[in-house]
Every structure is written in structure tokens, then in C-alpha cells.
XYZ file of C-alpha atoms in Angstrom:
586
model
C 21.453 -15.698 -19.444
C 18.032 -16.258 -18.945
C 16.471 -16.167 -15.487
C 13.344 -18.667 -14.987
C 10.383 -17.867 -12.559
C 11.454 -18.228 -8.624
C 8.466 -18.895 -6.784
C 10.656 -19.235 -3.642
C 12.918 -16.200 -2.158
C 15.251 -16.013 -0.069
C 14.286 -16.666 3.402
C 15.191 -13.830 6.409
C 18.592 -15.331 7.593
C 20.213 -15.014 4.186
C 19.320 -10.558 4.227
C 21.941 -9.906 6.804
C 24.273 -9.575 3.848
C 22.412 -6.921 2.608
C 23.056 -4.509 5.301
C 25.472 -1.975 4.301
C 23.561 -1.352 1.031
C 20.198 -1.103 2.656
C 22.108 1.319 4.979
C 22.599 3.281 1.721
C 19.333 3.545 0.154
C 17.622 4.519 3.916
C 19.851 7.493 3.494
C 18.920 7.750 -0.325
C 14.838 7.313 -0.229
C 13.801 7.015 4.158
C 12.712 4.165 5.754
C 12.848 0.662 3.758
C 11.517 -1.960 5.446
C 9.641 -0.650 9.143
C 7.652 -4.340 8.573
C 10.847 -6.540 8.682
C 10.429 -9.303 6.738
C 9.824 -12.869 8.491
C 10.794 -15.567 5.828
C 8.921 -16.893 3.151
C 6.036 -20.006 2.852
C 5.474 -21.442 -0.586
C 1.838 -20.780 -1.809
C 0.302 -22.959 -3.912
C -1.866 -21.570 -6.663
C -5.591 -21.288 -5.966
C -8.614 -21.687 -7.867
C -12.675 -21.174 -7.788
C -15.526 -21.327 -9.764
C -17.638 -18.385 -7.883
C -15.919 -16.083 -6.233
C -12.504 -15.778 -4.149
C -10.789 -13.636 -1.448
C -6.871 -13.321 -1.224
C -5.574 -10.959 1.791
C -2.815 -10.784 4.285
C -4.474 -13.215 6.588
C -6.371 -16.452 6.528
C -9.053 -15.634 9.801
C -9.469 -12.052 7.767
C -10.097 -14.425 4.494
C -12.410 -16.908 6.222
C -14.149 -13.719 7.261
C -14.585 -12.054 3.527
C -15.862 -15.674 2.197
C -18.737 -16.486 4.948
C -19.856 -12.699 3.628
C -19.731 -13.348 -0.068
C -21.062 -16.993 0.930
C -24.283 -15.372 2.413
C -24.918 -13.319 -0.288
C -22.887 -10.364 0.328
C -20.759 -8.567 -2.597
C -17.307 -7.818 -3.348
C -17.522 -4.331 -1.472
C -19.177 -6.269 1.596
C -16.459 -9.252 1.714
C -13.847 -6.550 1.705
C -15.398 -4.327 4.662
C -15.126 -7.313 6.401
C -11.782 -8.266 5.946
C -10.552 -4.963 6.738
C -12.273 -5.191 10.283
C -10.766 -8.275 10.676
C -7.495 -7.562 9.676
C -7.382 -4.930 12.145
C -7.703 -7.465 14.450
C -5.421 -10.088 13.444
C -2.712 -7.995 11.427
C -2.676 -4.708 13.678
C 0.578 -3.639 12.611
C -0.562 -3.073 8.867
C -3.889 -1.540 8.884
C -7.241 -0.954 10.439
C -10.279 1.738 11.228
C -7.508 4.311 12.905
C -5.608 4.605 8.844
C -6.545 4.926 5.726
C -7.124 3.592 2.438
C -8.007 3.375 -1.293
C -10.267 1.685 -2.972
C -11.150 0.587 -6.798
C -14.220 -1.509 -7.657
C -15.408 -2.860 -10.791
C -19.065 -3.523 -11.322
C -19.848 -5.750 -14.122
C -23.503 -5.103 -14.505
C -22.462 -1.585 -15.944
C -18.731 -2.639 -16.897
C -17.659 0.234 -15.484
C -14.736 1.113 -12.975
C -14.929 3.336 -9.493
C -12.227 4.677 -7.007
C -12.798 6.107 -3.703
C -10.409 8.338 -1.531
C -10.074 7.254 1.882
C -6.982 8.830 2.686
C -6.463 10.736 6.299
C -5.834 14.680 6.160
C -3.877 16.572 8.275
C -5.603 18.199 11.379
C -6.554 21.759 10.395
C -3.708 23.002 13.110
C -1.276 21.399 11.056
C 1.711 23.824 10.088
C 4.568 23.693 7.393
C 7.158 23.297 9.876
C 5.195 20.324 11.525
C 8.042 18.311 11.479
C 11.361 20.650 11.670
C 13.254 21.067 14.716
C 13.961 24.830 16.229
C 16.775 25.133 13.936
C 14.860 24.716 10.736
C 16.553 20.568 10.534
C 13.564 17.918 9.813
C 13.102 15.740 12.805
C 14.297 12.149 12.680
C 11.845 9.836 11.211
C 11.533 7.523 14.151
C 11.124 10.990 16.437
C 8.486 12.683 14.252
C 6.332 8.757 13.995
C 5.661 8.293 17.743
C 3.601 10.941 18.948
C 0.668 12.791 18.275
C 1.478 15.074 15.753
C 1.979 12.039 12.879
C -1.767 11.258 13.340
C -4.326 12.269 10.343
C -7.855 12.056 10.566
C -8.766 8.380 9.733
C -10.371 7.969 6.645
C -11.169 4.262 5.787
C -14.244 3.986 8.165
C -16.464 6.787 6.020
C -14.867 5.492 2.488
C -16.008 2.390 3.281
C -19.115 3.368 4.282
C -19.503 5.517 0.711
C -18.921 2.442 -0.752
C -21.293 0.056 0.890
C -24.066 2.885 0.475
C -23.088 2.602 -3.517
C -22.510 -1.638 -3.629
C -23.413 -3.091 -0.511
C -25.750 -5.777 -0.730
C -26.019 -6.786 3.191
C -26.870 -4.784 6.119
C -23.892 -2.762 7.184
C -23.850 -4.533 11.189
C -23.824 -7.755 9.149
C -20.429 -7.107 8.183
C -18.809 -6.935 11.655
C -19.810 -10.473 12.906
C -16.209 -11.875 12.742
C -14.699 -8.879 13.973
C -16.565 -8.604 17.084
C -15.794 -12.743 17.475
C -12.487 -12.320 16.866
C -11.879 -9.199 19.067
C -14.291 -10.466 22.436
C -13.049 -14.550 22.042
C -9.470 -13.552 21.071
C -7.067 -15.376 17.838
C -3.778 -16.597 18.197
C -1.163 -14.455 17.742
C 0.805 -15.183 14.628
C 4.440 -16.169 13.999
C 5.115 -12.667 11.924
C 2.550 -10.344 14.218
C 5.228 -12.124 17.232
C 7.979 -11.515 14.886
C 7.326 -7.172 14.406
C 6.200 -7.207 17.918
C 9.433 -8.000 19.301
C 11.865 -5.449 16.723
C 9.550 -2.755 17.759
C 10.158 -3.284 21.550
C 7.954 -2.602 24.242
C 9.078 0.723 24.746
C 8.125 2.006 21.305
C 4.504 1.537 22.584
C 2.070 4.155 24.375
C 1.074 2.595 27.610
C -2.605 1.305 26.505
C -0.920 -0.060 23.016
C 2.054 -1.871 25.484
C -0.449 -3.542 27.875
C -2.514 -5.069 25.035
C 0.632 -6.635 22.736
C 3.387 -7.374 25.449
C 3.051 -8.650 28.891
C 4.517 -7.018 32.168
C 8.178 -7.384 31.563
C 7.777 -6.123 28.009
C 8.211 -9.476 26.163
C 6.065 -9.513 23.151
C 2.770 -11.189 23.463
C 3.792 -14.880 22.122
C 2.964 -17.129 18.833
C -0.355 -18.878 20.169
C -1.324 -16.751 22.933
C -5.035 -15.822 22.365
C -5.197 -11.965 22.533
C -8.253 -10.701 23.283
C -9.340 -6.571 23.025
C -12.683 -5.911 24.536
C -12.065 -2.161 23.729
C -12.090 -2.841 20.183
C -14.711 -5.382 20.176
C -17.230 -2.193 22.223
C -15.804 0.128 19.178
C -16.792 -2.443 16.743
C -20.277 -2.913 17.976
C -20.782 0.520 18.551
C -19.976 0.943 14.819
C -22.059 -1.955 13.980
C -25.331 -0.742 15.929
C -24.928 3.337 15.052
C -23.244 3.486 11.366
C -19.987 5.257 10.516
C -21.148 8.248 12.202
C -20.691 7.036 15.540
C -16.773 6.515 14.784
C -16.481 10.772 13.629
C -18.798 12.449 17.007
C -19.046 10.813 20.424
C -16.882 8.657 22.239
C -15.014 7.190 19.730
C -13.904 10.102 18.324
C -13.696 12.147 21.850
C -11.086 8.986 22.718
C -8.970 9.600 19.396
C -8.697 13.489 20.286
C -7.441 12.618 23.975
C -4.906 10.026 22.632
C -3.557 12.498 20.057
C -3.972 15.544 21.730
C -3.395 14.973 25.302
C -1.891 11.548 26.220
C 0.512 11.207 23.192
C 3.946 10.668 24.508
C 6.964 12.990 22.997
C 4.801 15.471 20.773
C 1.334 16.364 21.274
C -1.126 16.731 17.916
C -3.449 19.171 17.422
C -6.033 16.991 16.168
C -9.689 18.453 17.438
C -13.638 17.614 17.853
C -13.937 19.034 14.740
C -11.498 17.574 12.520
C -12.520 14.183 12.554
C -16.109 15.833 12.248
C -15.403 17.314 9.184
C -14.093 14.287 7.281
C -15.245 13.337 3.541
C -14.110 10.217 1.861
C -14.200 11.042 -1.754
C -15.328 9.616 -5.251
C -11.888 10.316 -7.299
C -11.372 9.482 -11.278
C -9.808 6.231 -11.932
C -6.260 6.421 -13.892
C -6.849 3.777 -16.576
C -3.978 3.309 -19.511
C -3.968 0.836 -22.128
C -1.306 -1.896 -22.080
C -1.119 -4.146 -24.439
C -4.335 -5.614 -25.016
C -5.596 -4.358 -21.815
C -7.124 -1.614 -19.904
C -5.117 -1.450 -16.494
C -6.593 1.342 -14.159
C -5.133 2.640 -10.557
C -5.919 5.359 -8.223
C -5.514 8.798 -8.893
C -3.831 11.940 -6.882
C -3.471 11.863 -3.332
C -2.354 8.387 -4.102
C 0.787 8.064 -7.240
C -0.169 4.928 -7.700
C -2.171 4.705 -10.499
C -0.322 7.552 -12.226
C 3.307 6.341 -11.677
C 2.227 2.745 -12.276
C 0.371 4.083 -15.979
C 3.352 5.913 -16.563
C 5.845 3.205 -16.183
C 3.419 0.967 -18.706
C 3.111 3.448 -21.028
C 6.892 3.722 -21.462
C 7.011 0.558 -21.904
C 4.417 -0.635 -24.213
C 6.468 -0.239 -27.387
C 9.268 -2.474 -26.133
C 9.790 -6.162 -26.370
C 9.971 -7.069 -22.979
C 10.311 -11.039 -24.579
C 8.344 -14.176 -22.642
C 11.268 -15.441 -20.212
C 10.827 -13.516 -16.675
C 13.493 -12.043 -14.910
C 15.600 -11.555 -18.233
C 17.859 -8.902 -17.565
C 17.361 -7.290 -21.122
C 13.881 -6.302 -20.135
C 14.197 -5.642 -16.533
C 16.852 -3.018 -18.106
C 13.977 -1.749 -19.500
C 11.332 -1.421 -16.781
C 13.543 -0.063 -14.371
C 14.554 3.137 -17.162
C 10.995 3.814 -17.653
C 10.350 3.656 -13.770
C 13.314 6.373 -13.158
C 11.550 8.414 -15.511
C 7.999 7.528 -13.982
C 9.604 8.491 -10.655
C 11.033 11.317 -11.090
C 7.590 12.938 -12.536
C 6.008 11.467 -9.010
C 8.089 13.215 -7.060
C 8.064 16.433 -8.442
C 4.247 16.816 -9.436
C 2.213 14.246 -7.549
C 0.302 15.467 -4.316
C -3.309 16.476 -2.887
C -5.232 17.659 -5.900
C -7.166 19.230 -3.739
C -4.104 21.741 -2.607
C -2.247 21.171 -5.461
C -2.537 21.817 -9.154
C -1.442 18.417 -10.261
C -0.357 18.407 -14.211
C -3.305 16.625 -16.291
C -0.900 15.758 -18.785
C 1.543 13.196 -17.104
C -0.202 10.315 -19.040
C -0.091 12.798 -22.314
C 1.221 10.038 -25.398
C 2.875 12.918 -27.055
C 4.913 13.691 -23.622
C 6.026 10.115 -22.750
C 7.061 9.545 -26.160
C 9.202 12.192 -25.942
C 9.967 10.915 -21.704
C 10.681 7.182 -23.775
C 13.596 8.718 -25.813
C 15.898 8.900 -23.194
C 15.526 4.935 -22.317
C 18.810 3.442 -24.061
C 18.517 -0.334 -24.109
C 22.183 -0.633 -24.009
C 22.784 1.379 -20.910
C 21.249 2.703 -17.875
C 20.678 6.583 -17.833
C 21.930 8.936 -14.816
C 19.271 9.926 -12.390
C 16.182 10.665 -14.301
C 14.938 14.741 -14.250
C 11.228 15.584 -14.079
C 9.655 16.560 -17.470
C 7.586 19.237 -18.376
C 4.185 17.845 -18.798
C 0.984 19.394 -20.616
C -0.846 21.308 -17.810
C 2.025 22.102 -15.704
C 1.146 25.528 -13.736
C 4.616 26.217 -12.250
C 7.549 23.575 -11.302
C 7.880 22.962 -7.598
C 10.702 22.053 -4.969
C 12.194 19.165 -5.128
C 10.483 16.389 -3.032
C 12.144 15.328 0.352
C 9.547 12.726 1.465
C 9.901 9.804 3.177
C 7.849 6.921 2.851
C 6.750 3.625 5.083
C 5.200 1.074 4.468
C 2.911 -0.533 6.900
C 0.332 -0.941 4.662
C -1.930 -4.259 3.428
C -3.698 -5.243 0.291
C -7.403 -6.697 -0.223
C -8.615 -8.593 -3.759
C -11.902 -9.910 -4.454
C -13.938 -10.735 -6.681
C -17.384 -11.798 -5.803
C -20.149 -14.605 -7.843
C -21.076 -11.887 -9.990
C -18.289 -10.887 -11.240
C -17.761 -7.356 -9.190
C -14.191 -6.550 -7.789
C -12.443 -4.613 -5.777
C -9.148 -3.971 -4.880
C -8.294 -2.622 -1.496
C -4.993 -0.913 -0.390
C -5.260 0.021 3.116
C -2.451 1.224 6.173
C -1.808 2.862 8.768
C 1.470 3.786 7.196
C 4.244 2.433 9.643
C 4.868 -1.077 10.752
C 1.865 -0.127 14.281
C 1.547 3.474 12.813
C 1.949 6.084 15.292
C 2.366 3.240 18.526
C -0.964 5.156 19.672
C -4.206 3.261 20.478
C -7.654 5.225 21.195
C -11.042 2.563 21.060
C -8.536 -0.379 21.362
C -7.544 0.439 17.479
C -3.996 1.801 16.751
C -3.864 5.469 14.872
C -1.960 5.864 11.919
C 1.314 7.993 11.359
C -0.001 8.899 7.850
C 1.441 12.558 8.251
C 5.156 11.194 7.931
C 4.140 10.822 4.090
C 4.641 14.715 3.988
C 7.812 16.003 2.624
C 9.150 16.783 6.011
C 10.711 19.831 4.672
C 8.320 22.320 3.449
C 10.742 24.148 0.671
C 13.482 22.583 -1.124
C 17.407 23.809 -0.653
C 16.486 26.963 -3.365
C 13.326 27.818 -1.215
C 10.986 26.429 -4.156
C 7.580 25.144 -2.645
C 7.356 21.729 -2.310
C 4.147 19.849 -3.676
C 3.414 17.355 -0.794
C 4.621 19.718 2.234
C 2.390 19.870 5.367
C -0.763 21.703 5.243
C -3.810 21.753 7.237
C -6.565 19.554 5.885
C -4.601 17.883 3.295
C -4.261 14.711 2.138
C 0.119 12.972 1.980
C 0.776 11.598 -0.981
C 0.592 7.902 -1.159
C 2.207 5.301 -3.402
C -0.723 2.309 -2.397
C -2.009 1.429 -6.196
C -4.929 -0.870 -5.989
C -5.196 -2.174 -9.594
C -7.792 -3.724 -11.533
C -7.076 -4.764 -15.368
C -9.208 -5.158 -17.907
C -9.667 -7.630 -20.525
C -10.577 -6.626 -24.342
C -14.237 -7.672 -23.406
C -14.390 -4.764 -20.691
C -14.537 -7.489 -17.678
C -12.362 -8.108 -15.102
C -9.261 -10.206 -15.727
C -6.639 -9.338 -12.711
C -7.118 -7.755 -9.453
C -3.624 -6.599 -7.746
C -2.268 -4.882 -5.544
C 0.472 -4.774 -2.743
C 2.257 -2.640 0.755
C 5.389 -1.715 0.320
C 6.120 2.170 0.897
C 7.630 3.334 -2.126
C 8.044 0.384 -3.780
C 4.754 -0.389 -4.178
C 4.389 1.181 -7.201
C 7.756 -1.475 -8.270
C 5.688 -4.439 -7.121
C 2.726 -3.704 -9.047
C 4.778 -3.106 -11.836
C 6.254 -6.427 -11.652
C 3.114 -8.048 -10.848
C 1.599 -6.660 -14.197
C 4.403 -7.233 -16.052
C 4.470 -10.883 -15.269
C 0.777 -11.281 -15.799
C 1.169 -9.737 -19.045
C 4.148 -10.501 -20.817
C 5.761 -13.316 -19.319
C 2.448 -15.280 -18.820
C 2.774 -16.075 -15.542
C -0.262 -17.553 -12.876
C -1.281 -14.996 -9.963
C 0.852 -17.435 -7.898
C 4.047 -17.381 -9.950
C 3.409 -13.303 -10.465
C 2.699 -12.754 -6.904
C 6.190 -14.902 -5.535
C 8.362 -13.657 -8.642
C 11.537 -12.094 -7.267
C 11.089 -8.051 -6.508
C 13.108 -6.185 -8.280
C 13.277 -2.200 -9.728
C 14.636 1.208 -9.183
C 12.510 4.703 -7.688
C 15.223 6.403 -9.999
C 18.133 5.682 -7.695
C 20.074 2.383 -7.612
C 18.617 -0.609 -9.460
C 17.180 -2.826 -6.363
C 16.950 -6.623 -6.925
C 15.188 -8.660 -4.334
C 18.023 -10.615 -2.132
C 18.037 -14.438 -3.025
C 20.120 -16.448 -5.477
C 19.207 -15.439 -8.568
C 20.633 -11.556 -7.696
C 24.175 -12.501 -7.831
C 23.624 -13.186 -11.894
C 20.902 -10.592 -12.260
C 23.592 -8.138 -10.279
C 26.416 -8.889 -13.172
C 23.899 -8.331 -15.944
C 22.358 -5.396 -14.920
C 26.339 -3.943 -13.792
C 27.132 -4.384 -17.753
C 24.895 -1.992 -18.596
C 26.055 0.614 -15.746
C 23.544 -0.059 -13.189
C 24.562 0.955 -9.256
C 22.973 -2.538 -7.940
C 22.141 -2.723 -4.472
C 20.683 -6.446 -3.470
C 17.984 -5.888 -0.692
C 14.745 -7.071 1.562
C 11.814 -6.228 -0.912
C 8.567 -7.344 1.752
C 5.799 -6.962 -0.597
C 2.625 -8.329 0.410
C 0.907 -9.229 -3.184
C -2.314 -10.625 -3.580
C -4.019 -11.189 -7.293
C -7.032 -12.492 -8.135
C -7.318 -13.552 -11.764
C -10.736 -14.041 -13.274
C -10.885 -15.808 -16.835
C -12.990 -15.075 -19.652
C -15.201 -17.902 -18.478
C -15.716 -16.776 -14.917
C -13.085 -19.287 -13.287
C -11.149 -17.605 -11.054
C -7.378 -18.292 -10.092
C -5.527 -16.738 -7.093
C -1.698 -15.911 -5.387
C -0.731 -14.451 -2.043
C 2.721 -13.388 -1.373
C 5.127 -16.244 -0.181
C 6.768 -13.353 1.971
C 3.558 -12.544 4.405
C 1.109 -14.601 5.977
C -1.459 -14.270 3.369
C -3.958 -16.976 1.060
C -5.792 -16.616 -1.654
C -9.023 -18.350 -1.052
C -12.724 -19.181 -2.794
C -15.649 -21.353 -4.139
């Protein structure tokens, strides 16, 4: 049967169903879903002559657009969408995470990635997150507290960025922000909506008093929230450069809150940490596909790697024109078993890890792509033995989040970026220092530090490095070397499924950044094959069971937003129908 486009899902009543089996795979791969999902919108698809913005929220939009609007670029518009959105989407990112960041700069055609990921405090220890009897903690335990902060990272990539592409003053960027945090916004329907499953009590004091009100309710859809802390951080920022944000107050608040005020566990984040930080130029990971040139970020992040892999499996097969066909999402989701199962054995801080250069090796996947049978699924997909590899590791035992969100512009000149950026879970750590919340980015360590034989495991805990990530900021190419699509999504783990899709969609089945961005989710991280709840997973379910596929129908909250940019310059956009996003331009 063939399975046409849905650019509506199924809405949040409709995923109770899908308990038990979600019940499974949190046992199988950690925490699913930490942002719940709050229903769906329909988007309409967008279009612009000059330039556009799609992110997670419109004030955060409006914000990016008066910058590119005055002159600003595509690096600019997306520094100041990220301050925003730490206003207005607080549970998702802002200047106490991290991020990653690819841009595109078509004066030189040529394609940059920066490394804004947080590192562990130098005091960090392998056992970081193992009880007294050698047990990992319990996820929820080991996320509120001090010891699942990082150093922050996004503030100094960003700045690297704007030193390297910025075309207005740096304070010029934090106009909206300081607005937004000093005069207050209204409180959204979803921001309400995570709010209230976190529950008041999942909050350090400073972080309860801001979002809920004395009895605990959560603070309500409409109610202007206002954070004067944040707005001083922000101008400080503004006024005194990045700096200001790594020595001084700032940074002498972030120390207390992790070191000294954190409720349950106590971090040993110092002075000199946060001091010490570098954002960092990495290579981009850039595979052909097709026609195309679609590159990602590299190691600390999978992303670009896992996503490359998964396209380079595939690019011999037929994956036909018809979307959703179950003969080709057979197909993906073997080549993203295999693509997984490489991730988590080999992928982690290059910087602390020797990380095999020949994952994306033709001669290796082509040997990887013999083990996809189109006429049934394979058992659990084994790590191969790349070019480069030093020594095989443990086997991985990380757990990933994903309270994360995704930034794409592309700016009157035809410059891009693409910005993933988090704080990892749904408020990160539940910690606030500068009225910002800090991130719980050290949960993306393999809790466990050796695997069951005692084998080292490549993303374990280590002072001053980098967890591994799965955020894959994308940016594809077109045969002339220019922008065509800029992608990316949140998602945990599954980002790396969603991007697939997205591409996949683009690509082969032909679809608008709006029909790509609201397709139904659907893959497997070389487990069960998971297909997006909604009606068309009942068929899909029986399809993909004939060819011996464990199914497990399940919430899939990705948070997509594409820009598409034609060969003439007009540019298209989608935002996901299942956040609170818009794609937006001129």
C-alpha cells in the first residue's frame, strides 16, 4: 500500500495508547520524551524573496528578522534568536547550555562548524554518576543537582562566530532580549503545558519562584513573566562582551548555584572552569547524496557522522517517489541500525578519544550495506571495524534527552546557518544562576564508565570533556555549491531519525520544507522500528511486521525547522506542526 504525505499527526490525547511500548523502549535506549508533546497546529508553507527565519518560537523569530531587516547577517539573526528563545522557550535552550553550529558563506561557497558544546568540570570523576555500590544513579536523580552541570558553551561559540560573520555590533543583538526579559511575554500554551508535568517541586527555589506562583501552580497561558535577573545578565553581556559571562559575577553566580546551593548533589564546577572554556572551529562532515552535498557536525556531536552514514547506505537504493512507502522506510531504518550501532561504539570527544577516521570510508559501508536485506529486517546491528580504528571500546550505556531547539536562516545574501542548541533536558538541570537555567549536559555521559567485560567505554565521564551529542545541524548543498536546505531538529536520540527523514523527504520524495518538516516520524536507533503514533501507523505497523520488524508506535516530538533556498534565491520555509514554531521572512 502506498502511504501519502500526512502533514497532520496525531494530536496528544490519542498517545495514551502508546504507553506500555514507550515503557519498553525507556528501558531499551533512557529517557524518550522529557519535553512531552502538546498537540499539533497545521503550518502552512512559507515563502520569501530575501531572507527568512524558522525557529521554535514566533517572538524569538520576530527577533532574528528585525536583525537581518537592519542589516545584520545570518550569524547575527541567529544570536538573536537564541537570546530570545531563552527567554520565551526556557525549557529547551539558552546561554546556561550548549550548542552547535554550521554556517555557509556564499561569498566563498564554503561551509564552517563550530563546537559549542559544555565540558565536564575538571573535578569530574568516572564514577560521577554511580551509586556506593558501583549501580548508575537513576536518571531523574543524577539530572537535578549540581553535578549534571557542564561548563556552558554557546555564549563564547557564538561569540567565535560573530567575530568571523557578524556584520552588527555585538550589543545590537540583545535588543529584544533585554525587551522581552525587563517588559515580560506571555507565557505560552506548551511552556504552561511542560511547566505543569515537571511540578513545582522539581525546581530549585530561585527557578520555582520565577515559573510557578506560591502554591506551586505553574505560571499560566497569558501571564506576562517578567525576569529582571536575566534581563541585568543580558545587558551585562551586551555592554562587556562574552567575557563578562566566563569571570565576574555571572560566572561567580553559576559556581554558587552548582557548587553550593544545588539541591541533592553538589558539582564541583570552579572559578576556573568556566574560565578556561574554548568554543572550537571543528571540520564539517559533508557526504554526497544524490546530487547533493549534505554536511553535519562532526565528533563531540554524532550527528553529522551518523546522519552521513545512514545516507551513504542508502544512496544506491531506490527509495521510489511516494513517502512513507513501507518498502523504503524498510530500507532507511536497516541502514540506520547499522549507522547506530557504529555511533555508539566509536563516537565521543575527539579530543579524549581516538575517534575512527574511517566511518564514512566507501569501501567500509559497502561492505556495512551488505547486510541490509530488502526482504527482511536484520537482528540488532553489531559495530564494524572501520579504517582507523585504534582499539574497540565498551559497549555504550548512555542515555540521552532531549531538551534541545533548532535555529535556520538564511539571510539576503545568501549565508546560512543552522543552529542546534539545548540545555539537554526538558529545564536542564532545574538550576537557575543570572536568572538563566543551567544545563544537565553531563547526563549525555555513559553513566557507567566500563561496560559488563570491564572494556572502556568511549563517552564515559572525564574531566574537561565534551558528552557526546546527537544535535545535527544540516546544511545541503546544491550541484552549484549554494545553499539549497537548511535543517535541523531536538529530539535526544532521535534526532539523528528526524533529520534523516527530513532529508529523505526533501530528496527523494520531493516534498516542500512544510510537508518534510510535518511528515510522520518514523525510524529505528537499532532497536525496535519506531513509527510516529497517528493513523497511518496501524498500516505502516502491518507492513513493516511482514518483514520481521518489532514495531513499537510512539510520541516522536521533533521540533523541525527547514529553510529551503532555490536556485534563484526564493526561499521557502516549514516549522514543525508538533511545537510552537514558524518559519518566517521577506
Amino acid at each position: 500500500m502506498i502511504i501519502r504525505p500526512l502533514t497532520r499527526i496525531l494530536t496528544a490525547a490519542v498517545l495514551v495508547a502508546a504507553t506500555a511500548s514507550a515503557t519498553l523502549a525507556q528501558q531499551q535506549r533512557g529517557p524518550q520524551a522529557p519535553e512531552i508533546g502538546t498537540g499539533t497546529t497545521a503550518k502552512q508553507l512559507a515563502s520569501a524573496k530575501r531572507y527568512m527565519v524558522a525557529a521554535a518560537n514566533p517572538i524569538a523569530v520576530e527577533a532574528g528578522l528585525d536583525i537581518l531587516a537592519a542589516g545584520g547577517s545570518a550569524v547575527d539573526a541567529a544570536i538573536a534568536v537564541q537570546f530570545v528563545l531563552n527567554i520565551v522557550e526556557p525549557q529547551s535552550s539558552g546561554i546556561g547550555g550548549g550548542a552547535f553550529l554550521m554556517h555557509f558563506n556564499s561569498a566563498t561557497a564554503w561551509v564552517q562548524s563550530y563546537d559549542g558544546r559544555e565540558t565536564a568540570p575538571a573535578g569530574a570523576k568516572p564514577n560521577t554518576f554511580l551509586k556506593a555500590d558501583g549501580s548508575p544513579r537513576g536518571f531523574a536523580e543524577a539530572v537535578f543537582g549540581g553535578e549534571s552541570v557542564g561548563v556552558p558553551g554557546v555564549i563564547r561559540m557564538l561569540a567565535l562566530a560573530h567575530k568571523q560573520h557578524g556584520k552588527l555590533p555585538w550589543a545590537r543583538l540583545f535588543d529584544r532580549a533585554i525587551k522581552h526579559a525587563g517588559e515580560g511575554f506571555a507565557v505560552s500554551p506548551r511552556l504552561h503545558a511542560l511547566l505543569k508535568d515537571m511540578g513545582s517541586k522539581n525546581f530549585a527555589p530561585e527557578a520555582r519562584s520565577l515559573y510557578f506562583d506560591e502554591s506551586g501552580e505553574p505560571r499560566p497561558v497569558g501571564f506576562m513573566l517578567k525576569n529582571s535577573e536575566l534581563a541585568a545578565t543580558l545587558q551585562a553581556l551586551a555592554k562587556d562582551g562574552e567575557a563578562s559571562f566566563y569571570k565576574g559575577a555571572v560566572a561567580d553566580a553559576i559556581v554558587r548555584a552548582v557548587a553550593e546551593e544545588a539541591p541533592n548533589h553538589k558539582g564541583s564546577l570552579t572559578p576556573s572552569d568556566l574560565a578556561g572554556y574554548q568554543a572550537k572551529e571543528r571540520p564539517p562532515v559533508c557526504v554526497p547524496y544524490r546530487t547533493y552535498k549534505v554536511c553535519g557536525m562532526g565528533p563531540p556531536s554524532s550527528g553529522g557522522i551518523t546522519v552521513g552514514q545512514v545516507l551513504a547506505l542508502l544512496e544506491p537504493k531506490d527509495l521510489g517517489r511516494d513517502a512513507l512507502d513501507p518498502a523504503a522506510l524498510h530500507l532507511i531504518a536497516e541502514a540506520e541500525k547499522l549507522a547506530y550501532a557504529d555511533r555508539d561504539q566509536y563516537i565521543a570527544d575527539p579530543d579524549h578519544t581516538t575517534v575512527p577516521n574511517g566511518l564514512l570510508d566507501p569501501a567500509y559501508l559497502g561492505e556495512r550495506r551488505t547486510a541490509i536485506d530488502p526482504s527482511k529486517t536484520m537482528a540488532k546491528a553489531q559495530a564494524g571495524y572501520p579504517p582507523g580504528m585504534a582499539k574497540r571500546g565498551g559497549l555504550d550505556a548512555t542515555a540521552e534527552s532531549n531538551g534541545t531547539s533548532h535555529v535556520s536562516i538564511v539571510d539576503a545574501a545568501g549565508n546560512a546557518v543552522a543552529l542546534t542548541t539545548s540545555i539537554e533536558n526538558a529545564f536542564g538541570s532545574r538550576l537557575t544562576a543570572g536568572g538563566f537555567l543551567l544545563n544537565n549536559q553531563l547526563t549525555d555521559f555513559s553513566f557507567r564508565p566500563t561496560d559488563a567485560s570491564g572494556a572502556p567505554i568511549a563517552n564515559a565521564v572525564a574531566g574537561g570533556k565534551r558528552p557526546r551529542s546527537s544535535m545535527a545541524p544540516t546544511i545541503i548543498l546544491g550541484p552549484d555549491g549554494y545553499v539549497r536546505w537548511v535543517i535541523g531538529s531536538p529530539g535526544g536520540s532521535r534526532i539523528i531519525l528526524y533529520v534523516v527523514k527530513a532529508v529523505v523527504g526533501l530528496i527523494d520524495w520531493q516534498l516542500d520544507a512544510q510537508a518534510a518538516a510535518s511528515l510522520a516520524n518514523f525510524g529505528s536507533r537499532n532497536g525496535p522500528f519506531e513509527i510516529e503514533n497517528g493513523p497511518h501507523a496501524i498500516t505502516i505497523t502491518a507492513e513493516m511486521q511482514k518483514l520481521g520488524h518489532q514495531v513499537q508506535a510512539v510520541e516522536m516530538t521533533s521540533g523541525l525547522h527547514i529553510v529551503a533556498r532555490a536556485s534563484d534565491g526564493t526561499l521557502t520555509g516549514g516549522a514543525d506542526p508538533r511545537r510552537e514554531g514558524v518559519a518566517k521572512g521577506e
